[in-house]
mmCIF file of C-alpha atoms in Angstrom:
data_model
loop_
_atom_site.group_PDB
_atom_site.id
_atom_site.type_symbol
_atom_site.label_atom_id
_atom_site.label_comp_id
_atom_site.label_asym_id
_atom_site.label_seq_id
_atom_site.Cartn_x
_atom_site.Cartn_y
_atom_site.Cartn_z
ATOM 1 C CA MET N 244 -34.374 220.853 44.866
ATOM 2 C CA PRO N 245 -31.569 222.793 46.622
ATOM 3 C CA THR N 246 -30.508 225.939 44.839
ATOM 4 C CA ALA N 247 -27.096 226.284 43.255
ATOM 5 C CA THR N 248 -25.220 228.797 41.185
ATOM 6 C CA PRO N 249 -25.719 228.028 37.492
ATOM 7 C CA SER N 250 -22.704 226.184 36.113
ATOM 8 C CA SER N 251 -20.862 227.102 32.920
ATOM 9 C CA ALA N 252 -23.150 224.772 31.005
ATOM 10 C CA PHE N 253 -26.072 226.965 32.074
ATOM 11 C CA ARG N 254 -24.636 230.418 31.465
ATOM 12 C CA ALA N 255 -27.082 233.293 31.738
ATOM 13 C CA PRO N 256 -27.429 235.128 28.407
ATOM 14 C CA SER N 257 -26.007 238.603 28.144
ATOM 15 C CA ALA N 258 -28.466 241.500 28.317
ATOM 16 C CA SER N 259 -27.852 242.430 24.682
ATOM 17 C CA VAL N 260 -28.647 238.924 23.480
ATOM 18 C CA TRP N 261 -31.713 238.760 25.693
ATOM 19 C CA CYS N 262 -33.147 242.106 24.598
ATOM 20 C CA ASN N 263 -32.691 241.286 20.945
ATOM 21 C CA GLN N 264 -34.995 238.292 21.105
ATOM 22 C CA SER N 265 -37.848 238.888 18.676
ATOM 23 C CA PRO N 266 -41.282 239.208 20.344
ATOM 24 C CA ALA N 267 -42.947 237.670 17.277
ATOM 25 C CA VAL N 268 -44.742 234.343 17.541
ATOM 26 C CA THR N 269 -44.167 231.950 14.649
ATOM 27 C CA LEU N 270 -45.635 228.554 13.840
ATOM 28 C CA ARG N 271 -44.209 226.395 11.087
ATOM 29 C CA SER N 272 -44.609 222.820 9.913
ATOM 30 C CA SER N 273 -42.709 220.534 7.557
ATOM 31 C CA LEU N 274 -43.022 217.112 5.965
ATOM 32 C CA VAL N 275 -39.838 215.610 4.499
ATOM 33 C CA HIS N 276 -38.622 212.261 3.164
ATOM 34 C CA ASP N 277 -34.949 212.234 4.185
ATOM 35 C CA ALA N 278 -33.525 211.824 7.693
ATOM 36 C CA ASP N 279 -30.872 214.512 7.365
ATOM 37 C CA GLU N 280 -33.365 216.928 5.840
ATOM 38 C CA GLN N 281 -35.547 216.289 8.876
ATOM 39 C CA ALA N 282 -32.588 217.155 11.111
ATOM 40 C CA SER N 283 -32.228 220.553 9.418
ATOM 41 C CA GLN N 284 -35.847 221.557 10.010
ATOM 42 C CA LEU N 285 -35.585 222.362 13.726
ATOM 43 C CA THR N 286 -34.724 226.057 14.054
ATOM 44 C CA GLY N 287 -31.606 226.947 16.017
ATOM 45 C CA TRP N 288 -30.393 223.367 16.451
ATOM 46 C CA ASN N 289 -27.246 221.754 15.074
ATOM 47 C CA GLN N 290 -28.213 218.197 14.127
ATOM 48 C CA GLN N 291 -27.360 215.226 11.943
ATOM 49 C CA TYR N 292 -29.566 212.147 11.580
ATOM 50 C CA ASP N 293 -28.578 208.639 10.450
ATOM 51 C CA GLN N 294 -31.405 206.320 9.407
ATOM 52 C CA LEU N 295 -31.019 202.851 10.929
ATOM 53 C CA SER N 296 -34.191 200.895 10.135
ATOM 54 C CA CYS N 297 -35.186 199.830 6.632
ATOM 55 C CA GLY N 298 -37.738 201.567 4.451
ATOM 56 C CA ALA N 299 -38.660 204.925 2.933
ATOM 57 C CA PHE N 300 -38.294 207.756 5.445
ATOM 58 C CA SER N 301 -41.027 210.178 6.446
ATOM 59 C CA GLY N 302 -40.640 212.916 9.035
ATOM 60 C CA GLU N 303 -42.964 215.621 10.354
ATOM 61 C CA LEU N 304 -42.223 218.684 12.460
ATOM 62 C CA LEU N 305 -44.582 221.222 14.014
ATOM 63 C CA GLU N 306 -42.662 224.049 15.675
ATOM 64 C CA LEU N 307 -43.804 227.067 17.701
ATOM 65 C CA HIS N 308 -41.575 229.973 18.651
ATOM 66 C CA LEU N 309 -42.430 232.184 21.604
ATOM 67 C CA PRO N 310 -40.226 235.107 22.691
ATOM 68 C CA GLN N 311 -38.159 233.037 25.141
ATOM 69 C CA MET N 312 -38.874 229.441 24.283
ATOM 70 C CA GLN N 313 -39.456 226.902 21.515
ATOM 71 C CA VAL N 314 -42.079 224.143 21.514
ATOM 72 C CA PHE N 315 -42.219 221.368 18.937
ATOM 73 C CA ARG N 316 -43.547 217.918 18.108
ATOM 74 C CA GLU N 317 -41.450 215.679 15.891
ATOM 75 C CA ARG N 318 -42.564 212.426 14.292
ATOM 76 C CA VAL N 319 -40.415 210.013 12.274
ATOM 77 C CA ASN N 320 -41.352 206.607 10.899
ATOM 78 C CA GLN N 321 -37.882 204.997 10.999
ATOM 79 C CA SER N 322 -35.314 204.315 13.684
ATOM 80 C CA VAL N 323 -32.791 207.176 13.691
ATOM 81 C CA ARG N 324 -29.505 207.989 15.374
ATOM 82 C CA GLN N 325 -29.628 211.695 16.173
ATOM 83 C CA SER N 326 -26.615 213.863 16.951
ATOM 84 C CA CYS N 327 -28.053 217.025 18.518
ATOM 85 C CA THR N 328 -27.085 220.378 20.017
ATOM 86 C CA SER N 329 -29.859 222.758 21.076
ATOM 87 C CA TRP N 330 -29.801 226.519 21.683
ATOM 88 C CA SER N 331 -27.085 228.029 23.830
ATOM 89 C CA ASP N 332 -27.974 229.252 27.324
ATOM 90 C CA ALA N 333 -31.068 227.074 27.399
ATOM 91 C CA LEU N 334 -32.488 223.826 28.718
ATOM 92 C CA TRP N 335 -34.145 221.201 26.488
ATOM 93 C CA LEU N 336 -36.772 218.795 27.742
ATOM 94 C CA GLY N 337 -37.992 215.909 25.571
ATOM 95 C CA LEU N 338 -41.252 214.132 26.367
ATOM 96 C CA PRO N 339 -41.936 210.867 24.500
ATOM 97 C CA ASP N 340 -45.424 211.045 23.008
ATOM 98 C CA MET N 341 -47.623 208.678 25.003
ATOM 99 C CA SER N 342 -50.881 209.493 23.195
ATOM 100 C CA ASN N 343 -50.692 206.316 21.107
ATOM 101 C CA MET N 344 -51.036 203.338 23.432
ATOM 102 C CA PHE N 345 -49.707 200.951 20.780
ATOM 103 C CA ALA N 346 -46.492 202.977 20.481
ATOM 104 C CA MET N 347 -45.772 203.173 24.219
ATOM 105 C CA ALA N 348 -43.696 199.982 24.270
ATOM 106 C CA ASP N 349 -41.542 201.221 21.388
ATOM 107 C CA GLN N 350 -41.075 204.654 22.985
ATOM 108 C CA ALA N 351 -39.428 202.922 25.959
ATOM 109 C CA HIS N 352 -36.540 202.010 23.642
ATOM 110 C CA ILE N 353 -35.297 205.578 23.283
ATOM 111 C CA ARG N 354 -31.636 205.951 24.228
ATOM 112 C CA ILE N 355 -30.026 209.236 25.224
ATOM 113 C CA ASN N 356 -26.223 209.119 25.203
ATOM 114 C CA GLY N 357 -26.511 205.338 25.266
ATOM 115 C CA ARG N 358 -28.816 205.221 28.275
ATOM 116 C CA LEU N 359 -32.093 203.370 27.804
ATOM 117 C CA ASN N 360 -35.163 205.338 28.852
ATOM 118 C CA VAL N 361 -37.094 202.396 30.269
ATOM 119 C CA GLY N 362 -39.546 204.455 32.355
ATOM 120 C CA HIS N 363 -40.878 206.864 29.705
ATOM 121 C CA ASP N 364 -39.028 209.577 31.642
ATOM 122 C CA ILE N 365 -38.559 213.154 30.473
ATOM 123 C CA MET N 366 -35.185 213.642 28.803
ATOM 124 C CA LEU N 367 -33.203 216.823 29.378
ATOM 125 C CA ARG N 368 -29.922 218.381 28.280
ATOM 126 C CA SER N 369 -28.389 221.833 28.499
ATOM 127 C CA GLY N 370 -27.822 224.009 25.471
ATOM 128 C CA ASP N 371 -24.428 224.001 23.734
ATOM 129 C CA GLU N 372 -23.875 220.458 25.052
ATOM 130 C CA PRO N 373 -23.954 217.845 22.257
ATOM 131 C CA PHE N 374 -25.924 214.678 22.907
ATOM 132 C CA GLU N 375 -27.116 211.635 20.992
ATOM 133 C CA LEU N 376 -30.547 210.081 20.724
ATOM 134 C CA LEU N 377 -31.345 206.682 19.324
ATOM 135 C CA THR N 378 -35.057 206.592 18.543
ATOM 136 C CA PRO N 379 -37.246 203.625 17.532
ATOM 137 C CA PRO N 380 -39.453 203.411 14.441
ATOM 138 C CA ALA N 381 -42.796 205.246 14.594
ATOM 139 C CA HIS N 382 -41.274 207.685 17.070
ATOM 140 C CA SER N 383 -43.048 210.808 18.276
ATOM 141 C CA ILE N 384 -41.706 213.320 20.789
ATOM 142 C CA PHE N 385 -42.663 216.698 22.238
ATOM 143 C CA GLY N 386 -39.814 219.098 22.912
ATOM 144 C CA VAL N 387 -39.501 222.397 24.734
ATOM 145 C CA VAL N 388 -36.412 224.605 24.813
ATOM 146 C CA VAL N 389 -36.373 227.329 27.475
ATOM 147 C CA ARG N 390 -33.914 230.142 27.925
ATOM 148 C CA GLN N 391 -32.207 229.686 31.260
ATOM 149 C CA GLN N 392 -32.759 233.273 32.353
ATOM 150 C CA ALA N 393 -36.511 233.046 31.739
ATOM 151 C CA LEU N 394 -36.674 229.733 33.595
ATOM 152 C CA GLN N 395 -34.750 231.111 36.552
ATOM 153 C CA ALA N 396 -37.026 234.169 36.710
ATOM 154 C CA ALA N 397 -40.135 231.960 36.627
ATOM 155 C CA ALA N 398 -38.739 229.798 39.434
ATOM 156 C CA GLU N 399 -38.020 232.851 41.580
ATOM 157 C CA ARG N 400 -41.559 234.162 41.069
ATOM 158 C CA GLN N 401 -42.896 230.847 42.362
ATOM 159 C CA GLY N 402 -40.420 230.641 45.218
ATOM 160 C CA SER N 403 -38.957 227.484 43.679
ATOM 161 C CA ARG N 404 -35.357 226.390 43.492
ATOM 162 C CA ILE N 405 -33.615 224.760 40.555
ATOM 163 C CA ASP N 406 -30.622 222.487 41.072
ATOM 164 C CA TRP N 407 -28.608 223.595 38.023
ATOM 165 C CA ALA N 408 -25.557 221.542 38.972
ATOM 166 C CA GLY N 409 -27.653 218.396 39.251
ATOM 167 C CA LEU N 410 -29.375 219.056 35.921
ATOM 168 C CA GLN N 411 -26.022 219.397 34.177
ATOM 169 C CA GLN N 412 -25.219 215.760 35.018
ATOM 170 C CA ALA N 413 -28.704 214.355 34.453
ATOM 171 C CA HIS N 414 -30.059 212.821 31.257
ATOM 172 C CA TRP N 415 -33.660 212.456 32.304
ATOM 173 C CA LEU N 416 -36.178 213.477 34.890
ATOM 174 C CA GLN N 417 -38.407 210.985 36.653
ATOM 175 C CA ALA N 418 -41.890 212.485 36.854
ATOM 176 C CA GLY N 419 -45.195 210.874 37.735
ATOM 177 C CA GLY N 420 -47.535 209.708 34.999
ATOM 178 C CA THR N 421 -50.039 212.422 35.857
ATOM 179 C CA SER N 422 -47.417 215.170 35.541
ATOM 180 C CA ARG N 423 -46.156 213.767 32.233
ATOM 181 C CA ALA N 424 -49.675 213.504 30.813
ATOM 182 C CA ARG N 425 -50.571 217.032 31.888
ATOM 183 C CA SER N 426 -47.354 218.409 30.408
ATOM 184 C CA GLN N 427 -47.999 216.656 27.105
ATOM 185 C CA ARG N 428 -51.537 218.070 26.965
ATOM 186 C CA LEU N 429 -50.209 221.582 27.550
ATOM 187 C CA LEU N 430 -47.595 221.245 24.811
ATOM 188 C CA GLN N 431 -50.147 219.789 22.396
ATOM 189 C CA ALA N 432 -52.560 222.625 23.155
ATOM 190 C CA ALA N 433 -49.805 225.205 22.693
ATOM 191 C CA LEU N 434 -49.121 223.897 19.194
ATOM 192 C CA VAL N 435 -52.791 223.622 18.235
ATOM 193 C CA ASN N 436 -53.885 226.966 19.710
ATOM 194 C CA ALA N 437 -50.806 229.035 18.899
ATOM 195 C CA PRO N 438 -51.605 232.789 18.923
ATOM 196 C CA VAL N 439 -50.718 233.419 15.277
ATOM 197 C CA GLY N 440 -52.749 235.386 12.752
ATOM 198 C CA LEU N 441 -53.864 237.862 15.432
ATOM 199 C CA SER N 442 -53.154 241.561 15.671
ATOM 200 C CA ALA N 443 -49.802 242.429 17.190
ATOM 201 C CA THR N 444 -51.411 243.492 20.457
ATOM 202 C CA TRP N 445 -53.525 240.359 20.862
ATOM 203 C CA GLN N 446 -50.668 238.145 19.751
ATOM 204 C CA ALA N 447 -48.362 239.613 22.391
ATOM 205 C CA ARG N 448 -50.984 239.130 25.127
ATOM 206 C CA HIS N 449 -51.759 235.548 24.199
ATOM 207 C CA ALA N 450 -48.072 234.710 23.731
ATOM 208 C CA GLN N 451 -47.196 236.064 27.165
ATOM 209 C CA ALA N 452 -49.994 234.092 28.834
ATOM 210 C CA LEU N 453 -49.082 230.893 26.985
ATOM 211 C CA GLN N 454 -45.387 231.300 27.723
ATOM 212 C CA SER N 455 -46.064 231.892 31.431
ATOM 213 C CA GLU N 456 -48.161 228.727 31.612
ATOM 214 C CA LEU N 457 -45.457 226.683 29.911
ATOM 215 C CA LEU N 458 -42.719 228.129 32.113
ATOM 216 C CA ASP N 459 -44.741 227.211 35.206
ATOM 217 C CA MET N 460 -45.070 223.699 33.795
ATOM 218 C CA VAL N 461 -41.309 223.329 33.356
ATOM 219 C CA VAL N 462 -40.548 224.759 36.800
ATOM 220 C CA GLY N 463 -43.016 222.303 38.341
ATOM 221 C CA LEU N 464 -41.414 219.359 36.566
ATOM 222 C CA LEU N 465 -37.925 220.399 37.677
ATOM 223 C CA GLU N 466 -38.994 221.056 41.261
ATOM 224 C CA HIS N 467 -40.965 217.865 41.847
ATOM 225 C CA GLY N 468 -39.247 215.472 39.455
ATOM 226 C CA ILE N 469 -36.224 213.371 40.357
ATOM 227 C CA ALA N 470 -33.154 213.930 38.170
ATOM 228 C CA ASP N 471 -31.064 210.843 37.494
ATOM 229 C CA PRO N 472 -27.500 210.910 38.881
ATOM 230 C CA GLY N 473 -25.705 210.589 35.538
ATOM 231 C CA PRO N 474 -24.203 207.631 33.653
ATOM 232 C CA ARG N 475 -22.219 204.929 35.377
ATOM 233 C CA GLN N 476 -18.506 204.849 34.608
ATOM 234 C CA SER N 477 -18.658 201.595 32.641
ATOM 235 C CA LEU N 478 -21.244 203.015 30.233
ATOM 236 C CA ALA N 479 -19.202 206.177 29.767
ATOM 237 C CA LYS N 480 -16.235 204.029 28.698
ATOM 238 C CA ARG N 481 -18.370 202.103 26.222
ATOM 239 C CA GLN N 482 -19.718 205.368 24.829
ATOM 240 C CA ARG N 483 -16.162 206.500 24.171
ATOM 241 C CA VAL N 484 -15.408 203.290 22.264
ATOM 242 C CA VAL N 485 -18.465 203.781 20.035
ATOM 243 C CA SER N 486 -17.520 207.431 19.435
ATOM 244 C CA GLN N 487 -13.969 206.422 18.529
ATOM 245 C CA VAL N 488 -15.295 203.907 16.007
ATOM 246 C CA ARG N 489 -17.378 206.587 14.330
ATOM 247 C CA GLU N 490 -14.394 208.931 14.183
ATOM 248 C CA LEU N 491 -12.229 206.228 12.604
ATOM 249 C CA VAL N 492 -14.842 205.459 9.947
ATOM 250 C CA LEU N 493 -15.428 209.107 9.042
ATOM 251 C CA ALA N 494 -11.697 209.866 8.982
ATOM 252 C CA ARG N 495 -11.278 207.378 6.096
ATOM 253 C CA PRO N 496 -14.727 206.864 4.564
ATOM 254 C CA ASP N 497 -13.320 205.177 1.442
ATOM 255 C CA HIS N 498 -11.810 202.403 3.557
ATOM 256 C CA ALA N 499 -14.284 199.711 4.630
ATOM 257 C CA VAL N 500 -12.772 199.125 8.047
ATOM 258 C CA THR N 501 -13.296 195.652 9.493
ATOM 259 C CA VAL N 502 -14.091 194.581 13.043
ATOM 260 C CA PRO N 503 -10.629 193.000 13.545
ATOM 261 C CA GLU N 504 -9.031 196.284 12.422
ATOM 262 C CA LEU N 505 -11.150 198.228 14.897
ATOM 263 C CA CYS N 506 -10.226 195.869 17.711
ATOM 264 C CA GLU N 507 -6.540 196.290 16.894
ATOM 265 C CA GLN N 508 -6.682 200.084 16.679
ATOM 266 C CA LEU N 509 -8.783 200.515 19.820
ATOM 267 C CA HIS N 510 -6.977 197.781 21.795
ATOM 268 C CA VAL N 511 -10.165 195.942 22.695
ATOM 269 C CA SER N 512 -11.339 192.370 22.165
ATOM 270 C CA ARG N 513 -14.062 191.459 19.693
ATOM 271 C CA ARG N 514 -16.334 190.568 22.617
ATOM 272 C CA THR N 515 -15.716 193.922 24.307
ATOM 273 C CA LEU N 516 -16.471 195.760 21.072
ATOM 274 C CA GLN N 517 -19.700 193.802 20.696
ATOM 275 C CA TYR N 518 -20.752 194.606 24.265
ATOM 276 C CA CYS N 519 -20.025 198.308 23.737
ATOM 277 C CA PHE N 520 -22.310 198.537 20.724
ATOM 278 C CA GLU N 521 -25.072 196.425 22.232
ATOM 279 C CA ASP N 522 -25.037 198.468 25.444
ATOM 280 C CA VAL N 523 -24.874 201.916 23.845
ATOM 281 C CA LEU N 524 -26.813 201.454 20.588
ATOM 282 C CA GLY N 525 -28.520 198.093 20.736
ATOM 283 C CA LEU N 526 -26.775 197.259 17.434
ATOM 284 C CA SER N 527 -23.893 195.074 16.354
ATOM 285 C CA PRO N 528 -20.662 196.749 15.159
ATOM 286 C CA LEU N 529 -21.272 195.493 11.604
ATOM 287 C CA GLN N 530 -24.800 196.953 11.514
ATOM 288 C CA TYR N 531 -23.497 200.294 12.720
ATOM 289 C CA LEU N 532 -20.558 200.406 10.310
ATOM 290 C CA ARG N 533 -22.822 199.676 7.352
ATOM 291 C CA ALA N 534 -25.362 202.281 8.465
ATOM 292 C CA ILE N 535 -22.731 205.029 8.873
ATOM 293 C CA ARG N 536 -21.336 204.421 5.393
ATOM 294 C CA LEU N 537 -24.722 204.136 3.683
ATOM 295 C CA ASN N 538 -25.973 207.339 5.335
ATOM 296 C CA GLY N 539 -22.759 209.094 4.353
ATOM 297 C CA ALA N 540 -23.225 207.933 0.772
ATOM 298 C CA ARG N 541 -26.817 209.200 0.799
ATOM 299 C CA ARG N 542 -25.733 212.679 1.909
ATOM 300 C CA GLN N 543 -23.194 212.804 -0.891
ATOM 301 C CA LEU N 544 -25.657 211.418 -3.458
ATOM 302 C CA ARG N 545 -28.076 214.247 -2.691
ATOM 303 C CA GLN N 546 -25.377 216.660 -3.920
ATOM 304 C CA ALA N 547 -23.745 214.386 -6.497
ATOM 305 C CA ALA N 548 -25.371 215.942 -9.580
ATOM 306 C CA LEU N 549 -24.174 219.422 -8.580
ATOM 307 C CA ARG N 550 -20.665 218.059 -8.068
ATOM 308 C CA GLN N 551 -20.848 216.068 -11.308
ATOM 309 C CA GLN N 552 -20.269 212.803 -9.456
ATOM 310 C CA SER N 553 -21.713 209.489 -10.596
ATOM 311 C CA VAL N 554 -23.361 206.952 -8.313
ATOM 312 C CA GLN N 555 -20.285 204.752 -8.699
ATOM 313 C CA ASP N 556 -18.028 207.639 -7.642
ATOM 314 C CA VAL N 557 -20.016 208.122 -4.465
ATOM 315 C CA ALA N 558 -20.069 204.384 -3.719
ATOM 316 C CA VAL N 559 -16.275 204.175 -3.981
ATOM 317 C CA ASN N 560 -15.873 207.300 -1.837
ATOM 318 C CA TRP N 561 -17.648 205.427 0.955
ATOM 319 C CA GLY N 562 -15.788 202.145 0.605
ATOM 320 C CA PHE N 563 -18.335 200.242 -1.472
ATOM 321 C CA TRP N 564 -16.317 198.500 -4.175
ATOM 322 C CA HIS N 565 -18.984 195.985 -5.208
ATOM 323 C CA PHE N 566 -21.568 198.211 -6.844
ATOM 324 C CA SER N 567 -24.381 195.657 -7.095
ATOM 325 C CA GLN N 568 -24.100 194.919 -3.362
ATOM 326 C CA PHE N 569 -24.036 198.636 -2.594
ATOM 327 C CA ALA N 570 -27.176 199.217 -4.655
ATOM 328 C CA SER N 571 -28.937 196.318 -2.956
ATOM 329 C CA ASP N 572 -27.991 197.413 0.588
ATOM 330 C CA TYR N 573 -28.876 201.014 -0.206
ATOM 331 C CA ARG N 574 -32.314 200.170 -1.550
ATOM 332 C CA LYS N 575 -33.035 197.914 1.422
ATOM 333 C CA LEU N 576 -32.192 200.649 3.939
ATOM 334 C CA PHE N 577 -33.729 203.691 2.244
ATOM 335 C CA GLY N 578 -36.470 202.190 0.113
ATOM 336 C CA GLU N 579 -35.141 203.673 -3.135
ATOM 337 C CA THR N 580 -32.221 203.211 -5.511
ATOM 338 C CA PRO N 581 -29.048 205.323 -5.317
ATOM 339 C CA SER N 582 -29.816 206.810 -8.748
ATOM 340 C CA THR N 583 -33.263 207.926 -7.531
ATOM 341 C CA THR N 584 -31.648 209.775 -4.621
ATOM 342 C CA ARG N 585 -29.149 211.423 -6.963
ATOM 343 C CA LYS N 586 -31.886 212.608 -9.339
ATOM 344 C CA ALA N 587 -34.013 213.963 -6.469
ATOM 345 C CA GLY N 588 -31.062 215.906 -5.101
ATOM 346 C CA ALA N 589 -30.553 217.641 -8.440
ATOM 347 C CA HIS N 590 -33.985 219.346 -8.263
#
């Protein structure tokens, strides 16, 4: 790739920030049963998850920190809309887990900022730049976050060039199946053979060797992969419509806005609104509206006991005036009653 000066989205970290990075290597794992709790597990990220498919939620995270990068594997059993922002001054790459042959078809239904990842490509976004993922049920992904300065230094050592300007516009990287498989094996091995529990000296040596190998992997992917040119203008417009709908719902959560009201406020036809949601999320507007409100109610229910709010209070706050219908829809989506969620949040 031709070299370019890093854009503002890929700012080099200041020396003081860089030198203060801890040399320690840490490995942590978690198993949770709430989508938003899963979102909070990933260190250094700003995230919010909305569960979209029906059933009890289960999420796993295995996360490794090296001095200048983060490696993780995340697994969730339900379809989730993820609003994400990774570390500043870094680049995130997401590799759909292709180890389970039966899950490969489902993994092709991942959407990043509304764009369908039909080729099992490697997703990528710059730090400090919010993005959205829509993941299918039984989803598993490997992620690596690399400080830009470390990545640039690794590229220079190899005599490689990174097209930072092109990466800023791209959402995924087309890499060959062999490169993807090798990268996944390296990330899996890094998590399994993390140099923790060793003496400080041995830990530092193993961490440096592991980090160098992973940096070389990322540089190779960026050098030989083909970055997509960015979203087409029509999709960008549809993304804006979907984002505006979410903003309208969250601005007045106690008002159960209807599709005709949305069409009037956004100056679009019902058909256009339908196309926007199908193209960006693969959902109907009604499905999305219900999911936003139910997930919002769940977040509030998890804190309701501390706030001395009843289940009915929370339901009304999110525009559910027919309590029996709310309880039925809630149980169908999350696999438990609203009162069960409220009791669990109190402990």
